[in-house]
Coordinates of C-alpha atoms in Angstrom, one line a residue:
L155 CA 3.9 45.2 -5.2
L156 CA 1.6 48.1 -4.5
K157 CA 0.6 50.0 -7.6
G158 CA -1.4 53.2 -8.0
A159 CA -1.2 54.5 -4.4
M160 CA -2.9 57.9 -4.3
S161 CA -0.3 60.0 -2.5
Q162 CA -0.5 63.0 -0.3
S163 CA 2.4 65.0 1.3
M164 CA 2.8 64.3 5.0
P165 CA 4.8 66.1 7.8
P166 CA 8.0 64.4 8.8
P167 CA 7.8 61.9 11.6
A168 CA 8.5 63.1 15.1
S169 CA 12.0 62.6 16.4
P170 CA 12.5 59.7 18.8
P171 CA 12.7 60.5 22.5
E172 CA 16.1 61.2 23.9
S173 CA 17.9 58.4 25.7
P174 CA 18.2 58.8 29.5
Q175 CA 21.3 60.3 30.8
T176 CA 24.1 58.1 32.2
P177 CA 24.0 58.2 36.0
G178 CA 26.9 59.6 38.0
E179 CA 29.6 57.7 39.6
S180 CA 29.0 55.9 42.9
T181 CA 31.5 55.6 45.6
S182 CA 32.5 52.5 47.5
A183 CA 30.8 51.9 50.9
G184 CA 32.5 53.6 53.8
R185 CA 35.1 55.4 51.5
P186 CA 34.5 59.1 50.6
S187 CA 35.0 60.0 46.9
W188 CA 37.6 62.5 45.6
K189 CA 34.8 65.1 45.5
G190 CA 34.5 64.8 49.3
W191 CA 38.2 65.5 49.8
V192 CA 37.9 68.6 47.6
I193 CA 35.0 69.9 49.6
L194 CA 36.8 69.2 52.9
A195 CA 39.9 71.2 51.6
L196 CA 37.8 74.1 50.7
L197 CA 36.1 74.2 54.1
L198 CA 39.5 74.1 55.9
A199 CA 40.8 76.9 53.7
S200 CA 37.7 79.0 54.5
F201 CA 38.1 78.4 58.2
W202 CA 41.8 79.3 58.1
A203 CA 41.0 82.5 56.3
W204 CA 38.3 83.4 58.7
Q205 CA 40.6 82.8 61.7
Y206 CA 43.3 84.9 60.1
F207 CA 41.2 87.8 59.0
G208 CA 38.8 87.6 62.0
S209 CA 40.0 90.8 63.6
V210 CA 39.9 92.7 60.4
S211 CA 36.5 91.4 59.3
E212 CA 34.8 92.6 62.6
P213 CA 32.3 95.4 62.0
H214 CA 33.9 98.9 62.6
P215 CA 32.2 102.1 61.7
E216 CA 34.2 104.0 59.1
I217 CA 35.3 107.5 59.7
S218 CA 37.3 110.0 57.6
Y219 CA 41.0 110.7 58.0
T220 CA 40.2 114.3 59.2
Q221 CA 37.9 113.0 61.9
L222 CA 40.6 110.5 62.9
Y223 CA 43.2 113.2 63.1
R224 CA 40.8 115.4 65.2
L225 CA 40.0 112.6 67.7
A226 CA 43.7 111.8 68.1
D227 CA 44.5 115.5 68.6
E228 CA 41.8 115.8 71.3
G229 CA 43.3 112.7 73.1
K230 CA 40.2 110.6 72.7
V231 CA 41.9 107.6 71.1
R232 CA 42.9 104.6 73.3
N233 CA 44.7 102.4 70.7
V234 CA 45.1 101.8 67.0
T235 CA 46.2 99.0 64.7
L236 CA 48.0 99.8 61.5
R237 CA 47.8 97.3 58.6
G238 CA 49.2 99.0 55.5
Q239 CA 47.0 102.0 54.8
Q240 CA 44.1 100.7 56.9
V241 CA 43.7 101.9 60.5
T242 CA 41.4 100.4 63.1
G243 CA 41.2 101.5 66.7
K244 CA 39.2 102.1 69.8
L245 CA 38.2 105.3 71.6
K246 CA 38.5 105.9 75.3
Q247 CA 34.7 106.5 75.5
K248 CA 31.8 106.6 73.1
E249 CA 31.7 109.7 70.8
N250 CA 28.9 111.0 68.6
I251 CA 30.3 111.1 65.0
E252 CA 27.9 112.3 62.4
G253 CA 24.9 111.7 64.7
R254 CA 25.9 108.1 65.7
P255 CA 27.7 106.9 68.9
I256 CA 30.8 104.9 68.1
E257 CA 33.5 103.3 70.3
T258 CA 35.5 101.5 67.6
F259 CA 36.4 102.9 64.2
K260 CA 38.0 102.2 60.9
S261 CA 39.7 104.6 58.5
M262 CA 42.3 104.9 55.8
V263 CA 45.5 107.0 55.8
P264 CA 46.8 108.7 52.7
S265 CA 50.1 106.6 52.6
Q266 CA 52.1 104.3 54.8
D267 CA 54.7 107.0 55.6
D268 CA 52.3 109.6 57.0
R269 CA 54.6 112.0 58.9
D270 CA 51.8 113.8 60.8
L271 CA 49.6 111.0 62.3
L272 CA 52.3 108.8 63.9
P273 CA 54.0 111.6 65.8
L274 CA 50.6 112.9 67.0
L275 CA 49.7 109.4 68.3
R276 CA 53.0 109.0 70.1
G277 CA 52.6 112.4 71.6
K278 CA 49.1 111.6 73.0
S279 CA 50.4 108.2 74.4
V280 CA 48.2 106.1 72.1
E281 CA 49.0 102.4 72.0
V282 CA 50.0 101.7 68.4
S283 CA 50.1 98.2 66.9
V284 CA 51.5 97.4 63.5
K285 CA 50.6 94.2 61.6
S286 CA 52.0 92.9 58.4
E287 CA 49.9 93.2 55.3
E288 CA 51.3 89.9 53.8
Q289 CA 49.5 86.6 54.4
P290 CA 51.2 83.6 55.9
F291 CA 53.1 81.5 53.5
A292 CA 50.9 78.4 54.1
L293 CA 47.7 80.4 53.4
Q294 CA 49.2 81.9 50.3
L295 CA 50.2 78.4 49.1
L296 CA 46.8 77.0 49.8
V297 CA 45.0 79.9 48.1
N298 CA 47.3 79.5 45.0
L299 CA 46.8 75.8 44.9
I300 CA 43.0 75.8 45.1
P301 CA 42.5 76.8 41.4
F302 CA 44.9 74.1 40.2
A303 CA 43.2 71.5 42.5
L304 CA 39.9 72.4 41.0
I305 CA 41.2 72.1 37.4
I306 CA 42.8 68.7 38.2
G307 CA 39.6 67.5 39.8
L308 CA 37.6 68.4 36.8
W309 CA 40.1 66.8 34.5
V310 CA 39.9 63.5 36.6
W311 CA 36.1 63.7 36.6
F312 CA 35.9 64.1 32.9
S313 CA 38.5 61.3 32.4
R314 CA 36.5 58.9 34.5
R315 CA 33.2 59.7 32.7
A316 CA 35.0 59.3 29.3
S317 CA 36.5 56.0 30.4
R318 CA 33.2 54.7 31.5
M319 CA 31.6 55.6 28.2
M320 CA 34.4 54.4 26.0
G321 CA 35.9 51.6 28.0
S322 CA 38.2 51.3 31.0
G323 CA 41.5 52.9 30.6
G324 CA 43.7 55.9 31.2
P325 CA 43.0 59.6 30.9
F326 CA 40.1 60.5 28.7
G327 CA 39.4 56.9 28.0
A328 CA 42.6 56.4 25.9
G329 CA 42.8 52.8 27.2
G330 CA 39.2 52.3 26.2
M331 CA 39.9 53.6 22.7
L332 CA 42.8 51.2 22.4
K333 CA 40.8 48.3 23.7
S334 CA 39.4 46.1 21.0
R335 CA 35.6 45.9 20.7
K336 CA 35.6 42.2 19.9
H337 CA 33.1 39.8 21.5
R338 CA 34.0 36.2 21.9
F339 CA 31.3 33.6 22.1
E340 CA 31.9 30.0 22.8
R341 CA 29.9 27.2 21.2
E342 CA 28.7 26.1 24.6
G343 CA 27.6 29.6 25.5
Q344 CA 25.7 32.0 23.2
V345 CA 26.4 30.6 19.7
N346 CA 23.5 28.1 19.5
V347 CA 22.5 28.9 15.9
T348 CA 22.8 26.2 13.3
F349 CA 21.9 25.8 9.6
D350 CA 18.6 24.4 10.6
D351 CA 17.7 27.8 12.1
V352 CA 18.5 29.5 8.7
A353 CA 15.5 28.9 6.4
G354 CA 16.1 29.2 2.7
L355 CA 19.5 30.2 1.4
A356 CA 20.3 26.7 0.2
S357 CA 23.1 27.7 -2.2
A358 CA 24.7 29.9 0.4
K359 CA 24.6 27.1 3.0
Q360 CA 26.1 24.7 0.5
D361 CA 29.1 26.9 0.1
L362 CA 29.6 27.3 3.8
L363 CA 29.4 23.5 4.5
E364 CA 32.9 23.2 3.1
V365 CA 34.2 25.8 5.6
V366 CA 32.5 24.0 8.4
E367 CA 34.0 20.7 7.4
F368 CA 37.4 22.2 7.2
L369 CA 37.1 23.7 10.7
R370 CA 36.0 20.4 12.1
H371 CA 38.5 18.2 10.2
P372 CA 41.3 20.3 8.7
E373 CA 43.5 17.2 8.1
H374 CA 41.1 15.9 5.4
F375 CA 41.8 18.9 3.2
R376 CA 45.5 19.0 3.9
R377 CA 45.9 15.4 2.9
L378 CA 45.5 16.3 -0.8
G379 CA 47.0 19.8 -0.5
G380 CA 43.6 21.6 -0.5
K381 CA 43.1 24.9 1.2
V382 CA 39.9 26.3 2.6
P383 CA 38.9 29.8 1.5
R384 CA 40.8 32.4 3.7
G385 CA 37.9 34.8 3.7
I386 CA 34.2 34.6 2.7
L387 CA 32.3 37.8 1.8
F388 CA 28.5 37.8 2.3
Y389 CA 26.8 40.5 0.2
G390 CA 23.2 41.3 -0.5
P391 CA 20.3 43.6 0.5
P392 CA 19.8 44.5 4.2
G393 CA 18.0 42.0 6.4
T394 CA 18.6 38.9 4.3
G395 CA 20.4 37.0 7.0
K396 CA 24.1 37.6 6.5
T397 CA 24.9 37.9 10.2
L398 CA 22.7 34.9 11.0
L399 CA 24.7 32.8 8.4
A400 CA 28.0 33.8 10.1
R401 CA 26.7 32.7 13.5
A402 CA 25.4 29.5 12.0
V403 CA 28.8 28.7 10.7
A404 CA 30.3 29.1 14.1
G405 CA 27.5 27.1 15.7
E406 CA 28.0 24.2 13.2
A407 CA 31.8 24.2 13.4
K408 CA 31.8 24.5 17.2
V409 CA 34.7 26.9 17.3
P410 CA 35.2 30.3 19.0
F411 CA 33.5 33.1 17.2
F412 CA 34.7 36.7 17.3
S413 CA 32.5 39.5 15.9
I414 CA 33.1 43.2 15.4
N415 CA 31.5 46.0 13.4
G416 CA 33.6 47.7 10.7
S417 CA 32.9 51.1 12.1
E418 CA 34.3 50.1 15.5
F419 CA 37.9 50.0 14.1
I420 CA 37.7 53.7 13.2
E421 CA 38.7 56.2 15.9
L422 CA 39.8 59.8 16.2
F423 CA 43.5 58.9 16.6
V424 CA 45.5 57.5 13.7
G425 CA 46.8 54.0 14.5
V426 CA 44.1 52.9 17.0
G427 CA 42.2 51.0 14.3
A428 CA 45.3 49.2 13.2
A429 CA 46.1 48.2 16.8
R430 CA 42.6 46.8 17.2
V431 CA 43.0 44.7 14.0
R432 CA 46.3 43.3 15.3
E433 CA 44.8 42.5 18.7
L434 CA 41.7 40.9 17.2
F435 CA 43.8 38.5 15.0
E436 CA 46.2 37.8 17.9
E437 CA 43.3 36.7 20.1
A438 CA 41.8 34.6 17.3
K439 CA 45.2 32.9 16.7
K440 CA 45.5 31.9 20.3
V441 CA 42.3 29.7 20.1
A442 CA 42.5 28.7 16.5
P443 CA 40.7 27.3 14.7
A444 CA 38.4 30.2 15.0
I445 CA 36.1 32.5 13.1
L446 CA 36.3 36.3 12.8
F447 CA 33.2 38.0 11.6
I448 CA 33.4 41.7 10.5
D449 CA 30.0 43.2 9.9
E450 CA 29.6 46.2 7.6
I451 CA 33.1 45.8 6.4
D452 CA 32.6 48.6 3.8
A453 CA 33.0 51.1 6.7
V454 CA 36.7 50.2 6.8
G455 CA 37.3 48.5 3.5
R456 CA 36.4 51.2 1.0
S457 CA 38.7 51.8 -1.9
R458 CA 41.9 53.6 -0.9
G459 CA 42.8 57.0 -2.3
A460 CA 39.4 58.5 -2.0
G461 CA 39.9 60.1 1.4
M462 CA 41.0 63.6 2.3
G463 CA 44.1 62.5 4.1
G464 CA 45.9 60.6 1.4
G465 CA 47.3 57.4 2.6
H466 CA 47.8 58.5 6.2
D467 CA 44.2 58.7 7.4
E468 CA 42.9 56.3 10.0
R469 CA 40.6 54.3 7.7
E470 CA 43.4 53.5 5.2
Q471 CA 45.9 52.6 7.9
T472 CA 43.3 50.2 9.4
L473 CA 42.6 48.7 6.0
N474 CA 46.3 48.2 5.3
Q475 CA 46.7 46.4 8.6
L476 CA 43.6 44.2 7.8
L477 CA 45.1 43.3 4.4
S478 CA 48.4 42.3 6.1
E479 CA 46.7 40.2 8.7
M480 CA 44.6 38.3 6.2
D481 CA 47.4 37.5 3.7
G482 CA 50.8 38.6 5.0
F483 CA 53.9 37.1 6.4
S484 CA 52.1 35.9 9.5
R485 CA 49.1 34.4 7.9
N486 CA 47.2 31.7 9.8
D487 CA 45.2 29.1 7.8
L488 CA 43.1 28.1 10.8
T489 CA 41.5 31.6 11.2
I490 CA 38.6 32.1 8.8
V491 CA 37.4 35.6 8.2
L492 CA 33.7 36.1 7.4
A493 CA 32.5 39.6 6.4
A494 CA 29.2 41.1 5.4
T495 CA 28.3 44.2 3.5
N496 CA 25.5 45.8 1.5
R497 CA 27.9 47.6 -0.8
P498 CA 30.4 45.2 -2.4
D499 CA 31.0 47.7 -5.2
V500 CA 32.8 50.2 -3.0
L501 CA 35.3 47.7 -1.5
D502 CA 39.0 47.9 -2.2
S503 CA 40.2 45.5 -5.0
A504 CA 43.1 44.3 -2.8
L505 CA 40.6 43.2 -0.2
L506 CA 38.7 41.1 -2.7
R507 CA 41.6 39.4 -4.5
P508 CA 42.2 35.6 -4.0
G509 CA 44.0 34.9 -0.8
R510 CA 41.9 37.3 1.2
F511 CA 38.3 37.0 0.3
D512 CA 38.4 34.0 -2.0
R513 CA 34.7 33.3 -2.1
R514 CA 31.8 35.6 -2.3
V515 CA 28.3 34.4 -1.3
M516 CA 25.3 36.3 -2.6
V517 CA 22.6 36.4 0.1
D518 CA 19.6 37.6 -1.9
R519 CA 16.0 38.2 -0.9
P520 CA 14.2 34.8 -0.5
E521 CA 11.9 33.3 -3.2
C522 CA 8.4 32.2 -2.5
A523 CA 9.3 28.8 -1.1
A524 CA 12.1 30.2 1.0
R525 CA 9.7 32.9 2.3
R526 CA 7.3 30.2 3.4
A527 CA 10.1 28.3 5.2
I528 CA 11.2 31.5 6.9
L529 CA 7.6 32.1 8.1
V530 CA 7.5 28.5 9.5
V531 CA 10.7 29.2 11.5
H532 CA 9.3 32.5 12.9
T533 CA 5.8 31.0 13.7
K534 CA 6.8 27.7 15.2
D535 CA 6.5 29.1 18.8
K536 CA 3.3 31.1 18.1
P537 CA -0.3 29.9 18.3
L538 CA -1.8 30.0 14.8
A539 CA -5.4 29.6 13.8
P540 CA -6.2 26.4 11.9
E541 CA -7.2 28.4 8.8
I542 CA -3.9 30.1 8.5
N543 CA -2.4 29.8 5.0
L544 CA 1.3 30.5 5.1
D545 CA 1.5 29.8 1.4
S546 CA -0.8 32.8 0.7
V547 CA 1.2 35.0 3.0
A548 CA 4.4 34.0 1.2
R549 CA 2.9 34.7 -2.2
N550 CA 1.6 38.1 -1.1
T551 CA 5.0 39.3 0.2
P552 CA 7.4 39.3 -2.8
G553 CA 10.5 41.3 -2.1
F554 CA 10.4 40.8 1.6
S555 CA 13.7 39.9 3.3
G556 CA 14.0 37.6 6.3
A557 CA 14.0 40.5 8.6
D558 CA 10.9 41.9 7.0
L559 CA 9.1 38.5 7.4
A560 CA 10.2 38.3 11.1
N561 CA 8.7 41.8 11.6
L562 CA 5.5 40.8 9.8
V563 CA 5.0 37.8 12.1
N564 CA 5.7 39.9 15.2
E565 CA 3.3 42.7 14.1
A566 CA 0.6 40.0 13.5
A567 CA 1.2 38.6 17.0
L568 CA 0.9 42.1 18.5
G569 CA -2.3 42.7 16.6
A570 CA -3.8 39.5 17.8
T571 CA -2.8 40.4 21.4
R572 CA -4.5 43.8 21.0
R573 CA -7.7 42.1 19.9
G574 CA -7.5 39.8 22.9
A575 CA -7.5 36.7 20.7
D576 CA -6.0 33.4 21.6
F577 CA -4.7 32.6 18.1
I578 CA -3.1 34.6 15.2
E579 CA -5.5 34.7 12.3
Q580 CA -5.1 35.5 8.6
S581 CA -6.6 38.9 9.1
D582 CA -3.8 39.7 11.6
F583 CA -1.2 39.0 8.8
L584 CA -3.2 41.3 6.4
A585 CA -3.3 44.1 9.0
A586 CA 0.4 43.6 9.8
Y587 CA 1.2 43.8 6.1
D588 CA -0.7 47.1 5.7
K589 CA 1.0 48.5 8.8
I590 CA 4.5 47.7 7.5
V591 CA 4.0 48.6 3.8
L592 CA 1.5 51.5 4.1
G593 CA 1.6 52.6 7.7
D594 CA -1.0 53.0 10.3
P595 CA -4.5 54.2 9.4
R596 CA -4.7 58.0 9.3
E597 CA -7.2 60.0 11.3
T598 CA -7.7 62.1 8.2
K599 CA -11.4 62.4 7.3
L600 CA -12.1 63.0 3.6
D601 CA -15.1 65.0 2.6
P602 CA -17.6 63.3 0.2
H603 CA -16.2 64.9 -2.9
E604 CA -12.6 63.9 -2.1
K605 CA -13.6 60.4 -1.1
K606 CA -15.4 59.9 -4.4
R607 CA -12.4 61.2 -6.3
V608 CA -10.1 58.7 -4.5
A609 CA -12.6 55.9 -5.2
V610 CA -12.7 56.9 -9.0
H611 CA -8.9 57.0 -9.0
E612 CA -8.4 53.5 -7.4
A613 CA -11.3 52.0 -9.5
G614 CA -9.5 53.3 -12.6
H615 CA -6.4 51.4 -11.6
A616 CA -8.4 48.3 -10.9
V617 CA -10.4 48.3 -14.1
V618 CA -7.3 48.9 -16.3
A619 CA -5.4 46.2 -14.4
H620 CA -8.2 43.6 -14.7
F621 CA -8.9 44.1 -18.4
T622 CA -5.4 44.6 -19.7
K623 CA -3.4 41.7 -21.1
D624 CA -0.1 40.8 -19.4
S625 CA -1.1 42.7 -16.3
E626 CA -0.6 41.2 -12.8
P627 CA -3.8 39.9 -11.1
L628 CA -5.5 42.2 -8.5
E629 CA -5.4 41.3 -4.9
R630 CA -7.2 44.2 -3.1
V631 CA -8.4 47.7 -3.5
T632 CA -8.9 50.1 -0.6
I633 CA -9.7 53.8 -0.1
I634 CA -8.8 53.9 3.6
P635 CA -6.0 56.5 4.0
R636 CA -2.8 54.9 5.4
G637 CA 0.6 56.5 5.8
M638 CA 1.1 58.8 2.9
A639 CA -1.5 57.1 0.6
L640 CA -5.1 58.0 0.4
G641 CA -5.9 54.8 -1.4
V642 CA -4.1 51.7 -2.7
T643 CA -4.6 49.2 -5.5
Q644 CA -2.6 46.0 -4.7
Q645 CA -1.5 43.5 -7.3
T646 CA 0.1 40.1 -6.6
P647 CA 2.3 38.4 -9.2
G648 CA 1.7 34.8 -9.7
A649 CA 5.3 33.9 -9.2
D650 CA 8.6 35.7 -8.4
R651 CA 9.7 37.7 -11.5
H652 CA 13.3 38.4 -12.4
I653 CA 12.9 39.7 -16.0
M654 CA 10.0 41.5 -17.7
T655 CA 9.1 41.8 -21.4
R656 CA 8.2 45.0 -23.2
A657 CA 4.5 44.0 -23.2
E658 CA 4.5 43.4 -19.5
L659 CA 6.2 46.8 -18.8
S660 CA 3.8 48.5 -21.2
A661 CA 0.9 46.9 -19.3
R662 CA 2.3 48.2 -16.0
L663 CA 2.5 51.7 -17.5
V664 CA -1.1 51.5 -18.6
M665 CA -2.2 50.3 -15.1
L666 CA -0.2 53.1 -13.4
M667 CA -1.9 55.7 -15.6
G668 CA -5.4 54.2 -15.0
G669 CA -6.1 56.4 -12.0
Y670 CA -5.0 59.5 -13.9
A671 CA -7.2 58.5 -16.9
A672 CA -10.2 57.7 -14.8
E673 CA -10.2 61.1 -13.1
S674 CA -9.8 62.8 -16.5
V675 CA -12.8 60.8 -18.0
V676 CA -15.1 61.1 -15.0
F677 CA -14.4 64.6 -13.7
G678 CA -12.9 66.2 -16.8
D679 CA -9.7 67.2 -14.9
V680 CA -7.0 65.6 -12.8
S681 CA -5.8 66.1 -9.2
S682 CA -2.5 66.0 -7.3
G683 CA -3.2 62.5 -6.1
A684 CA -1.6 61.1 -9.3
A685 CA 1.9 62.4 -8.4
N686 CA 3.1 59.0 -7.1
D687 CA 1.8 57.2 -10.1
L688 CA 3.5 59.6 -12.5
Q689 CA 6.8 59.3 -10.7
K690 CA 6.8 55.5 -11.0
A691 CA 5.6 55.5 -14.6
T692 CA 8.2 58.1 -15.6
D693 CA 10.9 56.0 -14.1
I694 CA 9.7 52.8 -15.9
A695 CA 9.4 54.6 -19.2
F696 CA 12.8 56.2 -18.9
K697 CA 14.4 52.8 -18.2
M698 CA 12.6 51.2 -21.2
V699 CA 14.1 53.9 -23.4
A700 CA 17.6 54.5 -22.0
H701 CA 18.4 51.1 -20.4
F702 CA 16.3 48.3 -21.9
G703 CA 16.6 49.2 -25.6
M704 CA 12.8 49.1 -26.1
S705 CA 12.7 52.3 -28.2
E706 CA 13.1 52.1 -31.9
R707 CA 14.4 55.7 -32.2
V708 CA 17.1 55.3 -29.5
G709 CA 17.9 51.7 -30.3
P710 CA 19.7 49.0 -28.3
V711 CA 21.9 51.4 -26.3
Y712 CA 22.4 51.8 -22.6
H713 CA 22.7 55.3 -21.4
E714 CA 23.9 55.7 -17.8
H715 CA 22.2 58.4 -15.8
R716 CA 22.2 59.8 -12.3
T717 CA 19.7 62.1 -10.5
E718 CA 22.0 64.2 -8.3
H719 CA 25.1 66.4 -8.7
P720 CA 27.6 67.1 -5.9
F721 CA 27.5 70.9 -6.5
L722 CA 24.3 71.6 -8.5
G723 CA 22.0 69.5 -6.3
Q724 CA 19.2 67.4 -7.7
R725 CA 19.1 67.2 -11.5
L726 CA 19.0 64.7 -14.3
A727 CA 22.4 64.0 -15.9
I728 CA 23.0 61.4 -18.5
E729 CA 26.7 60.3 -18.7
G730 CA 28.8 58.1 -20.9
G731 CA 29.4 60.5 -23.8
T732 CA 25.7 61.0 -24.6
S733 CA 25.1 64.1 -26.7
D734 CA 22.5 66.7 -26.1
A735 CA 20.6 65.6 -29.1
T736 CA 20.4 62.0 -27.8
V737 CA 19.2 63.3 -24.4
H738 CA 16.5 65.2 -26.2
V739 CA 15.4 62.1 -28.1
I740 CA 15.3 60.0 -24.8
E741 CA 13.1 62.6 -23.2
E742 CA 10.8 62.7 -26.2
E743 CA 10.5 58.9 -26.3
T744 CA 9.8 58.8 -22.5
R745 CA 7.0 61.3 -23.0
T746 CA 5.7 59.3 -26.0
F747 CA 5.5 56.1 -23.9
L748 CA 3.6 57.8 -21.1
S749 CA 1.2 59.5 -23.5
E750 CA 0.4 56.2 -25.3
A751 CA -0.2 54.6 -21.9
V752 CA -2.7 57.4 -20.9
E753 CA -4.6 57.1 -24.2
R754 CA -4.9 53.3 -23.8
A755 CA -6.1 53.7 -20.3
K756 CA -8.7 56.3 -21.3
L757 CA -9.9 54.1 -24.1
L758 CA -10.3 51.1 -21.9
I759 CA -12.1 53.1 -19.2
G760 CA -14.5 54.4 -21.8
E761 CA -15.3 50.9 -22.9
R762 CA -15.7 49.6 -19.3
R763 CA -17.5 52.6 -17.8
A764 CA -20.2 50.4 -16.3
E765 CA -17.7 48.3 -14.4
L766 CA -15.9 51.4 -13.2
D767 CA -19.2 52.9 -11.8
R768 CA -20.0 49.6 -10.1
M769 CA -16.6 49.5 -8.4
V770 CA -16.8 53.2 -7.3
D771 CA -20.1 52.5 -5.6
A772 CA -18.8 49.4 -3.9
L773 CA -15.7 51.3 -2.7
L774 CA -17.8 54.1 -1.3
E775 CA -19.9 51.6 0.5
D776 CA -17.3 49.1 1.8
E777 CA -14.0 51.0 1.4
T778 CA -12.0 47.8 0.9
L779 CA -12.6 45.1 -1.7
D780 CA -10.7 41.8 -1.8
R781 CA -10.0 39.6 -4.8
D782 CA -13.3 37.6 -4.8
R783 CA -15.4 40.7 -4.5
I784 CA -13.4 42.4 -7.4
V785 CA -14.0 39.4 -9.7
A786 CA -17.7 39.4 -8.8
L787 CA -18.0 43.0 -9.8
F788 CA -16.3 42.6 -13.2
D789 CA -17.1 40.6 -16.2
P790 CA -14.7 37.7 -16.9
P791 CA -11.4 39.1 -18.3
T792 CA -11.5 39.5 -22.1
G793 CA -7.7 39.1 -22.5
T794 CA -7.6 42.1 -24.8
D795 CA -5.6 45.3 -24.2

């Protein structure tokens, strides 16, 4: 769609802001939480210890054992208290010890069986008290239980937080992990989508009408022994409406609708996913007829035998249970399974066989008429200007999916709101298209020399595209930097294309090389801005040689290739028994195709140098040229290459 974008490396986008933290637990009104009880127990234990050790913890000046013995020998000690090797006591009157007056004292004895001090104290009529060094049993029990209480409290706290994050249940959210993540929607509730809300996809809706009719009137099919497809697999590119189709089937059939994502079956513990599958099908059977929708089924339905755990890992156990539920001994014909995936090639063959997923519905990107119908659906509740041409918007958006078109309409509405307009205009759709495909305008300011080089580059693309036979018509040329591109030449195909001839691919190669050739002719050298063009052109030329059989030297042979290796990193590797000599020939032919395209582009630019200079001047003046302005600058197309 966008050819010849002059590229420039850009820094990676900033990481998204972190999500806010989950708030803590709240307690019921008038009832203290378990943390309050823990704090209360700690306060009680501290008070008990303070009461028990109060006498010991009172401040007493410390004296040496020699001084204690001298004071006792002089008869100056009134009473003492012995607690193990610690001695506290009181003097009969204040004494100066080491320059300070003291009345109470504290000291340590060498051992509990001191044979000199006790006889001396008894001889001097000193009152001696002996207290046990051991703590009371209740206090010892409390002190020993406090660490375990803290550990249990932390365990309960983490358990509650995990349960709140993973679902209600037992310790560490085990009940939440076992709980199925299904969502049941009734027809009268949230499933209000019908086929009228799904624009385009006529063939897919035709296949699904049979399923809807069976769910409404199953006896009509059973009368002649017919069976509705057990499972229907939607596959196609992302954003094409696979999930919307499944909801529309439920809305049309007016039956209960259960939806779950394939990744939600997989958990840390083996067997949890299989239990969820059983629970999901049991719930659906209770309200049959019903629809089960499994989105991204490739997360659980990949081919078996490729995992590290053999046949005992969680994903394969879950897949085995899913296979059994869909077509096992307890099969239920009134439960229809719809599934969606972007990767049908990786699904297990047992999952795709008849009896499980009998029917496969391709949900492809919409054609031009379908894109217009989708635009009508998304703009029906938005004020559009009278001059809006949705046909033009649909033609200019080939390759857009339904989600892309919805995003386009939303960006156009936001742009009109920022302008303060009352209606969405055609210019808003053009600005939204540029924002989605190219990115926001950059603040980069090019100097005059760089700006002229970009103008020459894009003008070269435009001249070659306009005067080359079999090339797609030009839509717009701009040198305003957007995203990673310094300039863009946009072409619009007249209709949706599904196959391309050799002449059309060669014309595309010449067009891609137009910017490279224009820089070489005008400035005498080339710049790094042609990197994106060379990448696209090399990919097309390689496929013409190795895939499409358009090279006489290689012949009509398909050579499979890949661009990465699990151990060697990025590299080119051609598989399928291709010899080194053939690989060399493919590389030579690819280089030949590219060289011929450059020479044709240089020749054409030399012949149309006047048109090139006029377009460069117009781009430097206006920066963006639309189709009418481009045609006015050029002579009528000659139709020659």
